[in-house]
mmCIF file of C-alpha atoms and ligand atoms in Angstrom:
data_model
loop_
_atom_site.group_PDB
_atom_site.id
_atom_site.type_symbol
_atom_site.label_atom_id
_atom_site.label_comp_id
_atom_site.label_asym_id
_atom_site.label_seq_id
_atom_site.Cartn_x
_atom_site.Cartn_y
_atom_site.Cartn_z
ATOM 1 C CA UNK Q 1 25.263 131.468 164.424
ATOM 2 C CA UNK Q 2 22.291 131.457 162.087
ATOM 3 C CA UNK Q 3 22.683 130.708 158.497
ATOM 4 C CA UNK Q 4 24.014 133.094 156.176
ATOM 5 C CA UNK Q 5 21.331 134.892 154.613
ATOM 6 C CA UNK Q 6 22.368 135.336 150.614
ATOM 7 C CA UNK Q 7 20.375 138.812 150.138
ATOM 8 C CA UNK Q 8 23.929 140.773 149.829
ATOM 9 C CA UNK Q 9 25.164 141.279 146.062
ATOM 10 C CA UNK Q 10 28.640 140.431 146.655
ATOM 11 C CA UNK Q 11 29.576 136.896 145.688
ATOM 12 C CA UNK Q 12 30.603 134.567 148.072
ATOM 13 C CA UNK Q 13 34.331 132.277 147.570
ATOM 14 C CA UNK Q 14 35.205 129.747 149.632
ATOM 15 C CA UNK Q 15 39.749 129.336 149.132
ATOM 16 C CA UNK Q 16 41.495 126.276 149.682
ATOM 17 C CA UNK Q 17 45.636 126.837 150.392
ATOM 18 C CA UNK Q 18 47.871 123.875 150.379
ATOM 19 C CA UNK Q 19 51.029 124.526 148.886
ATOM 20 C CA UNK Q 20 53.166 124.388 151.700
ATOM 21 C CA UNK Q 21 53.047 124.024 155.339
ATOM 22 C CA UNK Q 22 49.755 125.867 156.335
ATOM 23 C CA UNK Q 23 46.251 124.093 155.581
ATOM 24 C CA UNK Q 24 44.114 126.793 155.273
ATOM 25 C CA UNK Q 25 40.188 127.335 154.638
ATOM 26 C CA UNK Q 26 38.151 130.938 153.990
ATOM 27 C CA UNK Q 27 34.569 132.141 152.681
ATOM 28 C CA UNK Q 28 34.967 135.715 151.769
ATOM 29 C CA UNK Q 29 32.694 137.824 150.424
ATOM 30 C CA UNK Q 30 33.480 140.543 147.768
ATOM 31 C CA UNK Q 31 32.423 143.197 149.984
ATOM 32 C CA UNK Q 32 35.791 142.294 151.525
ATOM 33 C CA UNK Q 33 34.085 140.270 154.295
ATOM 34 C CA UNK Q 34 35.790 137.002 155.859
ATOM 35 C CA UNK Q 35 33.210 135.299 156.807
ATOM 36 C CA UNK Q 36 34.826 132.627 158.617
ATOM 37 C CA UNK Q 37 38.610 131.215 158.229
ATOM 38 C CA UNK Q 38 40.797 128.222 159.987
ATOM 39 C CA UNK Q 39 44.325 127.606 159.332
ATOM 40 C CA UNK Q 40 46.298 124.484 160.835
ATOM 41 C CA UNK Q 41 50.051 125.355 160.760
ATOM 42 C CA UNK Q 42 52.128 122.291 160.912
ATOM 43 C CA UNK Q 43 55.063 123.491 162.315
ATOM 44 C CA UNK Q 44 55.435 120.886 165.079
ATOM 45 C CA UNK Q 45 55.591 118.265 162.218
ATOM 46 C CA UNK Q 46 58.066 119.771 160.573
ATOM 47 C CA UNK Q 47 60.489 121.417 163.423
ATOM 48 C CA UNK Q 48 62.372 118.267 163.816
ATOM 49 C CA UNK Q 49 63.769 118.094 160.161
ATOM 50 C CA UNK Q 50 64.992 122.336 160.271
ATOM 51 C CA UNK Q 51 62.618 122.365 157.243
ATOM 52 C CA UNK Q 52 59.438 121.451 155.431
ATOM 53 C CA UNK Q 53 59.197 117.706 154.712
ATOM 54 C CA UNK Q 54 56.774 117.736 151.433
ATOM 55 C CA UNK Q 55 55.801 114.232 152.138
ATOM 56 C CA UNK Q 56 54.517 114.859 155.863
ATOM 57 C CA UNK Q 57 53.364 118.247 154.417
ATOM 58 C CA UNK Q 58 51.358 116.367 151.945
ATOM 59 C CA UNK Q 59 49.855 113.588 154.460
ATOM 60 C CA UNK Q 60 48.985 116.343 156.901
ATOM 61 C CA UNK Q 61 46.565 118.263 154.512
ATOM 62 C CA UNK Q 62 45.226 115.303 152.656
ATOM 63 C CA UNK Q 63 44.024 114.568 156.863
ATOM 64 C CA UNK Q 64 43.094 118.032 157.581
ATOM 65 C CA UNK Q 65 41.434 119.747 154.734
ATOM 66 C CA UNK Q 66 38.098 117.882 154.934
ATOM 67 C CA UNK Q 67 37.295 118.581 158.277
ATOM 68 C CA UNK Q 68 38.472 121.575 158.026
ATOM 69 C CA UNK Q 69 35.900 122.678 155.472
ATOM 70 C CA UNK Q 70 33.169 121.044 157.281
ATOM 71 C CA UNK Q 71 33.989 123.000 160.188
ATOM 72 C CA UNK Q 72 34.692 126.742 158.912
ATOM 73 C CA UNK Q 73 31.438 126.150 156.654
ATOM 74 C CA UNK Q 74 29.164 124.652 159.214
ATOM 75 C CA UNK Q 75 30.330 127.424 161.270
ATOM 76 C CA UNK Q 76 29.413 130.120 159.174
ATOM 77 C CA UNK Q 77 26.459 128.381 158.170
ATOM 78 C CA UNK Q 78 27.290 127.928 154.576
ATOM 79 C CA UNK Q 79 26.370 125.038 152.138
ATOM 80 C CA UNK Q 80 27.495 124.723 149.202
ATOM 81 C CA UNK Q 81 24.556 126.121 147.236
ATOM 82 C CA UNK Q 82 25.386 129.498 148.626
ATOM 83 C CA UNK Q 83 28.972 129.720 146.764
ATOM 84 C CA UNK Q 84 29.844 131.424 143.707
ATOM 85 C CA UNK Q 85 33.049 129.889 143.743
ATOM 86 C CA UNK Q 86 35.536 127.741 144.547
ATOM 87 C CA UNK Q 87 39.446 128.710 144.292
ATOM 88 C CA UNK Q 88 41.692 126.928 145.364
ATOM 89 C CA UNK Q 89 45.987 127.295 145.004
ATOM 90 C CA UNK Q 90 46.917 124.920 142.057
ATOM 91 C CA UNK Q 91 50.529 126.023 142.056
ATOM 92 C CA UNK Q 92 53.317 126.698 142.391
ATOM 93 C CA UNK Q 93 54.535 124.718 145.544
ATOM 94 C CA UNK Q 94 55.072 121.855 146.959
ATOM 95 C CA UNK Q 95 53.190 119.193 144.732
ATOM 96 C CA UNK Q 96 51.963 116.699 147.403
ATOM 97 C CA UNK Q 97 50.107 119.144 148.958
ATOM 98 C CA UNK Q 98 48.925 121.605 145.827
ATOM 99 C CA UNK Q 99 47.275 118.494 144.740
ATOM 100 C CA UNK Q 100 45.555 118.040 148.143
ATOM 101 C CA UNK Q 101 43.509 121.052 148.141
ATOM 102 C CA UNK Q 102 43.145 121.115 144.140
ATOM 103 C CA UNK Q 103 41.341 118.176 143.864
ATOM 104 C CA UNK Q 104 39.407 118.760 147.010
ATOM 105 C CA UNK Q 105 38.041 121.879 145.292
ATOM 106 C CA UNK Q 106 37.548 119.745 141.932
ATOM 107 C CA UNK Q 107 35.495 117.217 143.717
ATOM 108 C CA UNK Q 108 33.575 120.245 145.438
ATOM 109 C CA UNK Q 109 33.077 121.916 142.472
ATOM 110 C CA UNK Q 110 31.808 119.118 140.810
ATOM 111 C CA UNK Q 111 29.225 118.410 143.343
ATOM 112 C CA UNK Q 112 27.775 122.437 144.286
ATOM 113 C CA UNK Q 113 28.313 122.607 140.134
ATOM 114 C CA UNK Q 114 30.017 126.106 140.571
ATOM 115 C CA UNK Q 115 33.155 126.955 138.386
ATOM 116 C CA UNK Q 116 36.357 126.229 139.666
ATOM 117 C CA UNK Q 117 38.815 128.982 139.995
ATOM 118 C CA UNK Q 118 42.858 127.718 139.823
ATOM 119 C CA UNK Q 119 44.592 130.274 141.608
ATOM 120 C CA UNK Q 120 48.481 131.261 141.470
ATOM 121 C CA UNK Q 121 49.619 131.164 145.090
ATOM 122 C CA UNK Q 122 51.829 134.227 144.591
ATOM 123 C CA UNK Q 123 48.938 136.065 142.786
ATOM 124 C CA UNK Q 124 47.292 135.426 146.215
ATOM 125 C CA UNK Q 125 49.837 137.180 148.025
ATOM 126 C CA UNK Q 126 50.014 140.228 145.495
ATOM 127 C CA UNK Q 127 46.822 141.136 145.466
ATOM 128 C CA UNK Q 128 45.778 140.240 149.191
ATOM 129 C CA UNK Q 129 46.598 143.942 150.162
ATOM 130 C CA UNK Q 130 43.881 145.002 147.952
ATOM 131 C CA UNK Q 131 41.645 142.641 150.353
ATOM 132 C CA UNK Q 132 42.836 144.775 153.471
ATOM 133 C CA UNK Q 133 42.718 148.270 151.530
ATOM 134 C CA UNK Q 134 40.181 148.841 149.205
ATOM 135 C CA UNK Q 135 41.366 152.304 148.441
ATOM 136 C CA UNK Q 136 44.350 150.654 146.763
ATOM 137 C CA UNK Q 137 43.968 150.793 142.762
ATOM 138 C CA UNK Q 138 46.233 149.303 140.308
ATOM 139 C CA UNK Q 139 49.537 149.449 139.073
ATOM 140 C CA UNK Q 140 50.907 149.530 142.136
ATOM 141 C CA UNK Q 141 54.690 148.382 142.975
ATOM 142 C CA UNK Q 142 54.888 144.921 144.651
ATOM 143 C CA UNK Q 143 57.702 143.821 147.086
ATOM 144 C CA UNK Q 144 56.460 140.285 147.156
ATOM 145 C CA UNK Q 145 59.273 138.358 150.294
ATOM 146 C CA UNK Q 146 58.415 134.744 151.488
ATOM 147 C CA UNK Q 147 60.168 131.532 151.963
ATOM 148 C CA UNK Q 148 60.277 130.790 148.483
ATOM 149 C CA UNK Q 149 60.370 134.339 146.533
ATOM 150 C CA UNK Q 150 62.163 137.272 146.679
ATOM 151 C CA UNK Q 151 60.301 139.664 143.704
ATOM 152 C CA UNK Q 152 59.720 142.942 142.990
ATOM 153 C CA UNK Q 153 56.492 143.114 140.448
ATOM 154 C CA UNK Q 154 54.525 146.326 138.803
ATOM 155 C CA UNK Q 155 50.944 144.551 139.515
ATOM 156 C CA UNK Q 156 48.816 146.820 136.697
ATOM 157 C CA UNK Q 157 45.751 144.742 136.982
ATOM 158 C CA UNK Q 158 44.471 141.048 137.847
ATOM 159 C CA UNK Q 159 46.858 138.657 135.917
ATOM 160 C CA UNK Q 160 49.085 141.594 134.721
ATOM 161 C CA UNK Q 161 52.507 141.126 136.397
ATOM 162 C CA UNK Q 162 55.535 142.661 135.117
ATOM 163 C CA UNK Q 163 58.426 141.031 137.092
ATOM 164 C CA UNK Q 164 61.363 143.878 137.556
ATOM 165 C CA UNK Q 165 63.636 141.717 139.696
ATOM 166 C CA UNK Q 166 64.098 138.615 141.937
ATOM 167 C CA UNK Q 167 66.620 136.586 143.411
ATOM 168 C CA UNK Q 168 69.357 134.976 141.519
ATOM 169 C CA UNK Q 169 69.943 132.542 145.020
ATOM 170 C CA UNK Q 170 68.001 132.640 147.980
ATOM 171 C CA UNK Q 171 64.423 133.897 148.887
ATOM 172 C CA UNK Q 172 64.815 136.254 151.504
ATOM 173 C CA UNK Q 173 62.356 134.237 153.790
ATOM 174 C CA UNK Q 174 64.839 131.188 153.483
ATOM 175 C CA UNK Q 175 68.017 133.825 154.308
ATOM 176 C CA UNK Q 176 65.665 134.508 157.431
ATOM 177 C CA UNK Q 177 64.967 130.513 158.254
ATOM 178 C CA UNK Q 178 68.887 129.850 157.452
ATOM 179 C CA UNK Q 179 69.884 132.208 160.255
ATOM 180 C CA UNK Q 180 67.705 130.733 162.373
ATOM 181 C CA UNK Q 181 68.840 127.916 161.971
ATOM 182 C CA UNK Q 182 72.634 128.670 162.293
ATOM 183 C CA UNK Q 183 71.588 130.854 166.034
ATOM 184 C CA UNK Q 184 70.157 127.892 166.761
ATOM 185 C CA UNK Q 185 67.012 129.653 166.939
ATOM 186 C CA UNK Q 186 64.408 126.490 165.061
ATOM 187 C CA UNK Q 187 62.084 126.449 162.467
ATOM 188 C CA UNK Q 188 60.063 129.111 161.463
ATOM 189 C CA UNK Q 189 63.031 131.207 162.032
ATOM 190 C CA UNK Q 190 61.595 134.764 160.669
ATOM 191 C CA UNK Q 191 59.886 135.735 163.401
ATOM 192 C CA UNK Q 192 62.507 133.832 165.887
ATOM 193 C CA UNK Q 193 65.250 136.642 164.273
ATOM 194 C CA UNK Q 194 62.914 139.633 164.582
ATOM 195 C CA UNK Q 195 62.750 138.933 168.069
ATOM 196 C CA UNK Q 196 65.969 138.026 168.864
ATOM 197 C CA UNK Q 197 67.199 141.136 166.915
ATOM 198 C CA UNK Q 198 65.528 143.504 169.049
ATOM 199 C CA UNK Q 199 68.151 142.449 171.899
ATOM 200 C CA UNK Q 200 70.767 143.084 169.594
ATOM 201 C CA UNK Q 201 72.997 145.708 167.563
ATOM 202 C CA UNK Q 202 72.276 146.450 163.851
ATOM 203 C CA UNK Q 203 76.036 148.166 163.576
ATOM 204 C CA UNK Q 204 77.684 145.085 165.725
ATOM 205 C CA UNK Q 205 78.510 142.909 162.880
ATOM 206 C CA UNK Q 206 80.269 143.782 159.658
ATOM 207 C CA UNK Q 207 77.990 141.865 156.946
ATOM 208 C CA UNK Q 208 77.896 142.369 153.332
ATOM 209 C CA UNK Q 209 74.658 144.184 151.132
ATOM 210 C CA UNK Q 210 74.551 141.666 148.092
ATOM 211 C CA UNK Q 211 73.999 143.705 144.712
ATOM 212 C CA UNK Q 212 73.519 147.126 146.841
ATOM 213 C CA UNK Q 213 74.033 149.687 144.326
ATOM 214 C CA UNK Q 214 74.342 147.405 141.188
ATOM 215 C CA UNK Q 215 72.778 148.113 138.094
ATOM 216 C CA UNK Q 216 71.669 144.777 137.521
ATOM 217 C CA UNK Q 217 67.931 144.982 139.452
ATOM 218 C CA UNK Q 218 68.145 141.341 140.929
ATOM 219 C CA UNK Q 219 68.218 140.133 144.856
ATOM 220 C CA UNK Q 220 70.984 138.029 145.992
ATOM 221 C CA UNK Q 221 70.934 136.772 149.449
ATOM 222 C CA UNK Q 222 73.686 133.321 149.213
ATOM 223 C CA UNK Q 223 76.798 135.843 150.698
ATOM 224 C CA UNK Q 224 74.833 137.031 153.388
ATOM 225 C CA UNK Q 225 73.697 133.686 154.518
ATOM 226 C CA UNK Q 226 77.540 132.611 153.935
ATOM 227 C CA UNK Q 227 79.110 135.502 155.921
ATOM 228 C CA UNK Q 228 76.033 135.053 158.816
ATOM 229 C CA UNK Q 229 77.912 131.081 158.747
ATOM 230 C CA UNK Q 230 81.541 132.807 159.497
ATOM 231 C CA UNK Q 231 80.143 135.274 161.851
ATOM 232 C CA UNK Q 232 78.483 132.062 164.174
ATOM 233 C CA UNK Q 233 81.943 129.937 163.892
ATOM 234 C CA UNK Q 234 83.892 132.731 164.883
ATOM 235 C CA UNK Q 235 82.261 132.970 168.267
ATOM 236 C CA UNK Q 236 83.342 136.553 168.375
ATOM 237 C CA UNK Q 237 79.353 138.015 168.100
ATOM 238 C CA UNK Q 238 76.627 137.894 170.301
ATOM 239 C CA UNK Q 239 73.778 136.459 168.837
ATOM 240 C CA UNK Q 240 71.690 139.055 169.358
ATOM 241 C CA UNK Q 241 74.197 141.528 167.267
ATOM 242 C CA UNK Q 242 74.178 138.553 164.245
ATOM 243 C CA UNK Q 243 70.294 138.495 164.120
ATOM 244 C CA UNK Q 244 70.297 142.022 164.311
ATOM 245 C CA UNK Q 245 72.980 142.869 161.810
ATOM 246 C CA UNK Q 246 71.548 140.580 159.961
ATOM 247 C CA UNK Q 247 68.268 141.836 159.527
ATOM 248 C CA UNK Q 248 69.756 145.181 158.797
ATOM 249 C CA UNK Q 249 71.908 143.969 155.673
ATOM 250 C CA UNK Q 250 68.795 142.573 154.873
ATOM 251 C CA UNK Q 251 66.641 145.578 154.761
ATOM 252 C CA UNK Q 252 69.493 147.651 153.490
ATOM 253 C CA UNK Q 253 69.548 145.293 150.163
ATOM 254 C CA UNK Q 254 65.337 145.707 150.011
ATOM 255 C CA UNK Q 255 65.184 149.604 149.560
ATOM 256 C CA UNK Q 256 68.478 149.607 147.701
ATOM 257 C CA UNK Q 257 67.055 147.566 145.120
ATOM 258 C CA UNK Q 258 63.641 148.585 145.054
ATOM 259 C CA UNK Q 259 65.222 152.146 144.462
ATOM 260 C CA UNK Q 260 66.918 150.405 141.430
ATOM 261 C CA UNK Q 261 63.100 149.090 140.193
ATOM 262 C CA UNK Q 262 61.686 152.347 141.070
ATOM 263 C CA UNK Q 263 64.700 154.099 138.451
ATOM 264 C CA UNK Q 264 63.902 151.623 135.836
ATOM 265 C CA UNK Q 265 60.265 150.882 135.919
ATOM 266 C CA UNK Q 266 59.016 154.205 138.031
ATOM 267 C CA UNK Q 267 56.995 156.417 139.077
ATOM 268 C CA UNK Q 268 54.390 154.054 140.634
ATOM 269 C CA UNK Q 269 51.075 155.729 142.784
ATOM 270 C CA UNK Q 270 51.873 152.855 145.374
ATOM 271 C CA UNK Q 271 54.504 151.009 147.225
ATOM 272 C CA UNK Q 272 52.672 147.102 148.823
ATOM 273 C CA UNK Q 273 54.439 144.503 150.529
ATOM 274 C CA UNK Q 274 53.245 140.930 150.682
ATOM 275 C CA UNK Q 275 54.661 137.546 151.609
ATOM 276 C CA UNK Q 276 55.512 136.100 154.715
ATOM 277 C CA UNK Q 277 58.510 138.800 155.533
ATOM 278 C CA UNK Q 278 56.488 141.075 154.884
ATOM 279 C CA UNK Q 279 55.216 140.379 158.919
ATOM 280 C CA UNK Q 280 58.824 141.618 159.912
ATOM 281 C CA UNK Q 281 58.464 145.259 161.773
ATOM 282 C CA UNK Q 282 61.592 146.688 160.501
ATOM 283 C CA UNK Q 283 61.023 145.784 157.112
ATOM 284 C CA UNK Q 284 57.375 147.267 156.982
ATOM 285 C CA UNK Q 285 58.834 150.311 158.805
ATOM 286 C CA UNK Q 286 62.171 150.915 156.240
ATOM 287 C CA UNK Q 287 59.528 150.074 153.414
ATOM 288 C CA UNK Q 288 57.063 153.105 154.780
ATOM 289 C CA UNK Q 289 60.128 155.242 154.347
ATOM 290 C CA UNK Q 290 60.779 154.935 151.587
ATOM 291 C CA UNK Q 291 57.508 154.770 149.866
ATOM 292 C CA UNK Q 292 57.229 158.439 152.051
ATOM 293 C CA UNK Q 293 60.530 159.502 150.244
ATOM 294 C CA UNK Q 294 59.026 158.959 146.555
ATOM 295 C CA UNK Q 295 55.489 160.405 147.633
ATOM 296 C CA UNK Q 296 53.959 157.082 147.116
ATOM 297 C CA UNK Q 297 51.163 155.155 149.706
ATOM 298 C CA UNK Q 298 52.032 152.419 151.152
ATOM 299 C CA UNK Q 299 49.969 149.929 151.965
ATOM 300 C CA UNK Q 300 51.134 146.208 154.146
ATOM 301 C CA UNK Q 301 48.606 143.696 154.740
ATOM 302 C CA UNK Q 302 47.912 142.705 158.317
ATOM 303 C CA UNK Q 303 50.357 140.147 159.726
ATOM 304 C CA UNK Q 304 47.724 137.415 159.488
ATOM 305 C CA UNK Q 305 47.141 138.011 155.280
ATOM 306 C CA UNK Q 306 51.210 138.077 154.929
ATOM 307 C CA UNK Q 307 52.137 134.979 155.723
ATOM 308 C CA UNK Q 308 50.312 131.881 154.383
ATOM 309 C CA UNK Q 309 46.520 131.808 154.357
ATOM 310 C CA UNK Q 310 43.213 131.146 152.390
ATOM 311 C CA UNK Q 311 41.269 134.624 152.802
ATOM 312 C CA UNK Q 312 44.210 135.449 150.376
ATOM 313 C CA UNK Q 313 43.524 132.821 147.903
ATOM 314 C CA UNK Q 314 39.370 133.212 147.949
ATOM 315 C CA UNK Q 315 40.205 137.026 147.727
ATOM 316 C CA UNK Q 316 42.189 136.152 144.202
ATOM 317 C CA UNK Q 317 39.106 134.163 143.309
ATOM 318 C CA UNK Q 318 36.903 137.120 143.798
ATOM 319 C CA UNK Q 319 39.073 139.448 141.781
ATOM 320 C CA UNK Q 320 39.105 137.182 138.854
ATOM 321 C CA UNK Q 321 35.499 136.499 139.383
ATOM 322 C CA UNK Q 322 34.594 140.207 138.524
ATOM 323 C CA UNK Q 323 36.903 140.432 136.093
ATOM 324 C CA UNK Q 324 35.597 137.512 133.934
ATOM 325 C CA UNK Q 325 32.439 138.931 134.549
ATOM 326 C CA UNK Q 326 28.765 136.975 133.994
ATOM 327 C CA UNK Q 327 28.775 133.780 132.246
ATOM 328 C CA UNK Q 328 32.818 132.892 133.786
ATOM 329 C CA UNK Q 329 32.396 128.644 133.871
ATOM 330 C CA UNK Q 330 35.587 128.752 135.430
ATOM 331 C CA UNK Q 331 38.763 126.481 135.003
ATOM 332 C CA UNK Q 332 38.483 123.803 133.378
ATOM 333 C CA UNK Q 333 38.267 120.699 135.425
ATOM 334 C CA UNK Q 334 41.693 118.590 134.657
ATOM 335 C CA UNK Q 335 43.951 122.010 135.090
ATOM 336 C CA UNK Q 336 46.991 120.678 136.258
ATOM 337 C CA UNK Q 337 48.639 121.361 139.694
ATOM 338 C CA UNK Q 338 52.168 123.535 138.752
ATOM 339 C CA UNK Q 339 55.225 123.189 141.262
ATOM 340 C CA UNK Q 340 56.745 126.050 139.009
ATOM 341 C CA UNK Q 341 54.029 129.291 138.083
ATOM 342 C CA UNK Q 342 56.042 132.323 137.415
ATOM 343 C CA UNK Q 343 53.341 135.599 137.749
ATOM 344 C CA UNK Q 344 55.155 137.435 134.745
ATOM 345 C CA UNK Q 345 55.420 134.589 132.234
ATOM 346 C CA UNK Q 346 57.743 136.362 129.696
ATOM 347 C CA UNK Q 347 60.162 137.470 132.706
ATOM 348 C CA UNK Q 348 63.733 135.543 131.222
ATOM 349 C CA UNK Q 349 64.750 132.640 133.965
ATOM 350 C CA UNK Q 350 67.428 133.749 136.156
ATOM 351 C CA UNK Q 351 69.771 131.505 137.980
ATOM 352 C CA UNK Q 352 67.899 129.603 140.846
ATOM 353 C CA UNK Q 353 65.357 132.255 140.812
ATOM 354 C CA UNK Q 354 63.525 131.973 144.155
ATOM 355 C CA UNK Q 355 62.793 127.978 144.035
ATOM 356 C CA UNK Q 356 62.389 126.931 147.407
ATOM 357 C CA UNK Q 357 65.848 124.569 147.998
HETATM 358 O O1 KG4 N 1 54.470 133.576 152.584
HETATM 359 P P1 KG4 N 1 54.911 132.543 153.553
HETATM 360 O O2 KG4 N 1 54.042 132.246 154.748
HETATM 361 O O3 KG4 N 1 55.168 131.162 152.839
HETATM 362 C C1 KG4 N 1 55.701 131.075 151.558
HETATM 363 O O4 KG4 N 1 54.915 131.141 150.580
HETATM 364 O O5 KG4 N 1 56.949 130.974 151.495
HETATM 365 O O6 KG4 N 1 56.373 132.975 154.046
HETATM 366 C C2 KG4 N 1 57.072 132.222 154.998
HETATM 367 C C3 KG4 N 1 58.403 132.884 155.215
HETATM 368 C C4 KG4 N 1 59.335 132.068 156.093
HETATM 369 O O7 KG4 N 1 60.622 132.050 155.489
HETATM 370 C C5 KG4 N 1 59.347 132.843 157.392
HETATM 371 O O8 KG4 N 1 60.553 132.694 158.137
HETATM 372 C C6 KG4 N 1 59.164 134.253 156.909
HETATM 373 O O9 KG4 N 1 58.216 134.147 155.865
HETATM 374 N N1 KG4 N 1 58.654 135.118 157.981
HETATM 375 C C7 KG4 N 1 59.340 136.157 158.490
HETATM 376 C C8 KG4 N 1 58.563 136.689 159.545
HETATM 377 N N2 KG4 N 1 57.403 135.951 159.634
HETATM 378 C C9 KG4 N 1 57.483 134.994 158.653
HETATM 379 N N3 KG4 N 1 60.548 136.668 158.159
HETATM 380 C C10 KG4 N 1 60.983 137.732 158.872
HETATM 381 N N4 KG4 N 1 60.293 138.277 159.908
HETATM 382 C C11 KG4 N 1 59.093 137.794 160.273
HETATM 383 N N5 KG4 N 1 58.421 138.327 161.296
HETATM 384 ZN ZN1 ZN N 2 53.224 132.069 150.491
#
């Protein structure tokens, strides 16, 4: 592995992500290149509790992060010299840990003196399919679903987020880890249910489509989770049939209200899923359906880029990078870390709007 040669025009970013329960380190390139990434899930911390403990979270990255970034740039062959950047997620999430990497990057900054970019964790997410498909061009309609956010956004350029809807309860990643929970299935519990579902009927189990066909645009997933609860105490369902039934209510609510976005806000060139759900099979394939009905592309972000990473948040780094343009010193170096960052600023609060319980 010889060192990286910095001939190539396109800027180098190393990303730092933090903000919940995946350390994560990346150097990519603008070319769309990763370089080199390493991510340290701590899910065996965490099974234990059913949940993320933000305490453990933030001890575990505070011990991981530094070696981590030795390693992935050593690796590669990187020093810091060679960067044109340094972004790191400085919200929202949980706090502990959003400090963790933030400050890491600070001190780093500091010392390669290279500007500091804060980055928006879910901006990471919405525009990591433009990392994986450089054909896509902006606006493009955003179905952003992870543990802590349930949104539908028209993305019409870097840091231009209209929010059309979101959840006035639950995320729908945190309906998946609930059921998971209540099969007895463990923690992550997304993937657990995909699997599980594929064993099981979609039709078995009557369960209710929160909001499907309302004309309010919002997400609600608190019934569902409730009636999943009365459907596991009655002992009457397979398992199987639950995750699966589940999973279709779920994906049933999705298109209905993304049809409701697509009245309101619509016609968009694109339909793009991102977030951690956005891994789940059936809710890529119902998406691709739909985006066929209304003539649009659609465009998912390999399974690795959905759920948590840092080739996401060094690829937000690079888009704001060229967007700033020559002479960008960066942020400045006491921005604070934000457990609340809403993408679409003006969007009015809504009841319990996708906070992470
Ligand atoms: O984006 P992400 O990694 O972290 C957050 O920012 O929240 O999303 C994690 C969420 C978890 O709720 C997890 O259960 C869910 O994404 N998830 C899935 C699948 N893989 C991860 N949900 C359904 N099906 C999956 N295959
Ligand atoms: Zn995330």
């Amino acid at each position: 592995m010889g060192s990286l040669t910095h001939t190539s025009e396109a800027p180098l970013v190393l990303g730092i992500e933090s903000s919940c329960d995946e350390t994560a380190v990346a150097l990519v390139r603008g070319d769309r290149t990763v370089i080199a990434q390493a991510i340290a899930s701590q899910e065996a911390e965490h099974a234990p509790y059913g949940g993320v403990v933000p305490e453990i979270a933030a001890r575990a990255h505070a011990e991981r992060l530094a070696p981590m970034l030795e390693k992935v740039m050593g690796e590669a062959g990187v020093g810091l010299a060679d960067l044109d950047a340094i972004a790191a997620t400085a919200g929202p999430g949980l706090i502990g840990g959003v400090m963790v990497g933030l400050v890491s990057a600070k001190a780093l900054t500091m010392a390669a003196d290279k500007p500091l970019i804060a980055v928006n964790h879910l901006e990471g997410h919405a525009l990591s399919p433009r990392l994986a498909d450089a054909e896509l061009a902006f606006p493009y309609l955003l179905l952003l679903v992870s543990g802590g956010h349930c949104q539908i956004l028209a993305v019409d350029g870097v840091g231009r987020y209209r929010r059309l809807a979101t959840t006035i309860d639950d995320a729908l990643g945190e309906a998946f880890d609930k059921t998971a929970k209540l099969l007895g299935l463990g923690y992550p519990g997304g993937p657990a249910v995909e699997r599980l579902a594929l064993a099981g009927n979609p039709r078995a189990v009557p369960l209710p489509r929160p909001l499907k066909g309302s004309a309010e645009p919002h997400f609600s997933f608190a019934g569902l989770k409730s009636a999943v609860l009365r459907a596991v105490e009655s002992g009457a369902h397979e398992p199987a049939d639950i995750a699966a039934s589940f999973q279709q209510a779920a994906v049933e609510c999705l298109t209905d209200r993304l049809g409701r976005a697509l009245a309101n806000a619509g016609p968009f060139p694109a339909l793009v899923v991102a977030g951690g759900v956005a891994a789940n099979k059936t809710v890529r394939g119902v998406l691709e359906l739909l985006a066929d009905k209304h003539g649009m592309r659609f465009t998912a972000p390999p399974l690795a880029l959905c759920t948590d990473n840092a080739a996401m948040i060094a690829w937000a780094g690079l888009e704001r990078l060229a967007q700033e343009g020559a002479g960008f010193a960066g942020d400045p170096l006491d921005f604070v870390a934000r457990p609340r960052w809403p993408l679409d600023p003006a969007a009015e609060a809504v009841r319990g709007a996708g906070v992470k319980a």
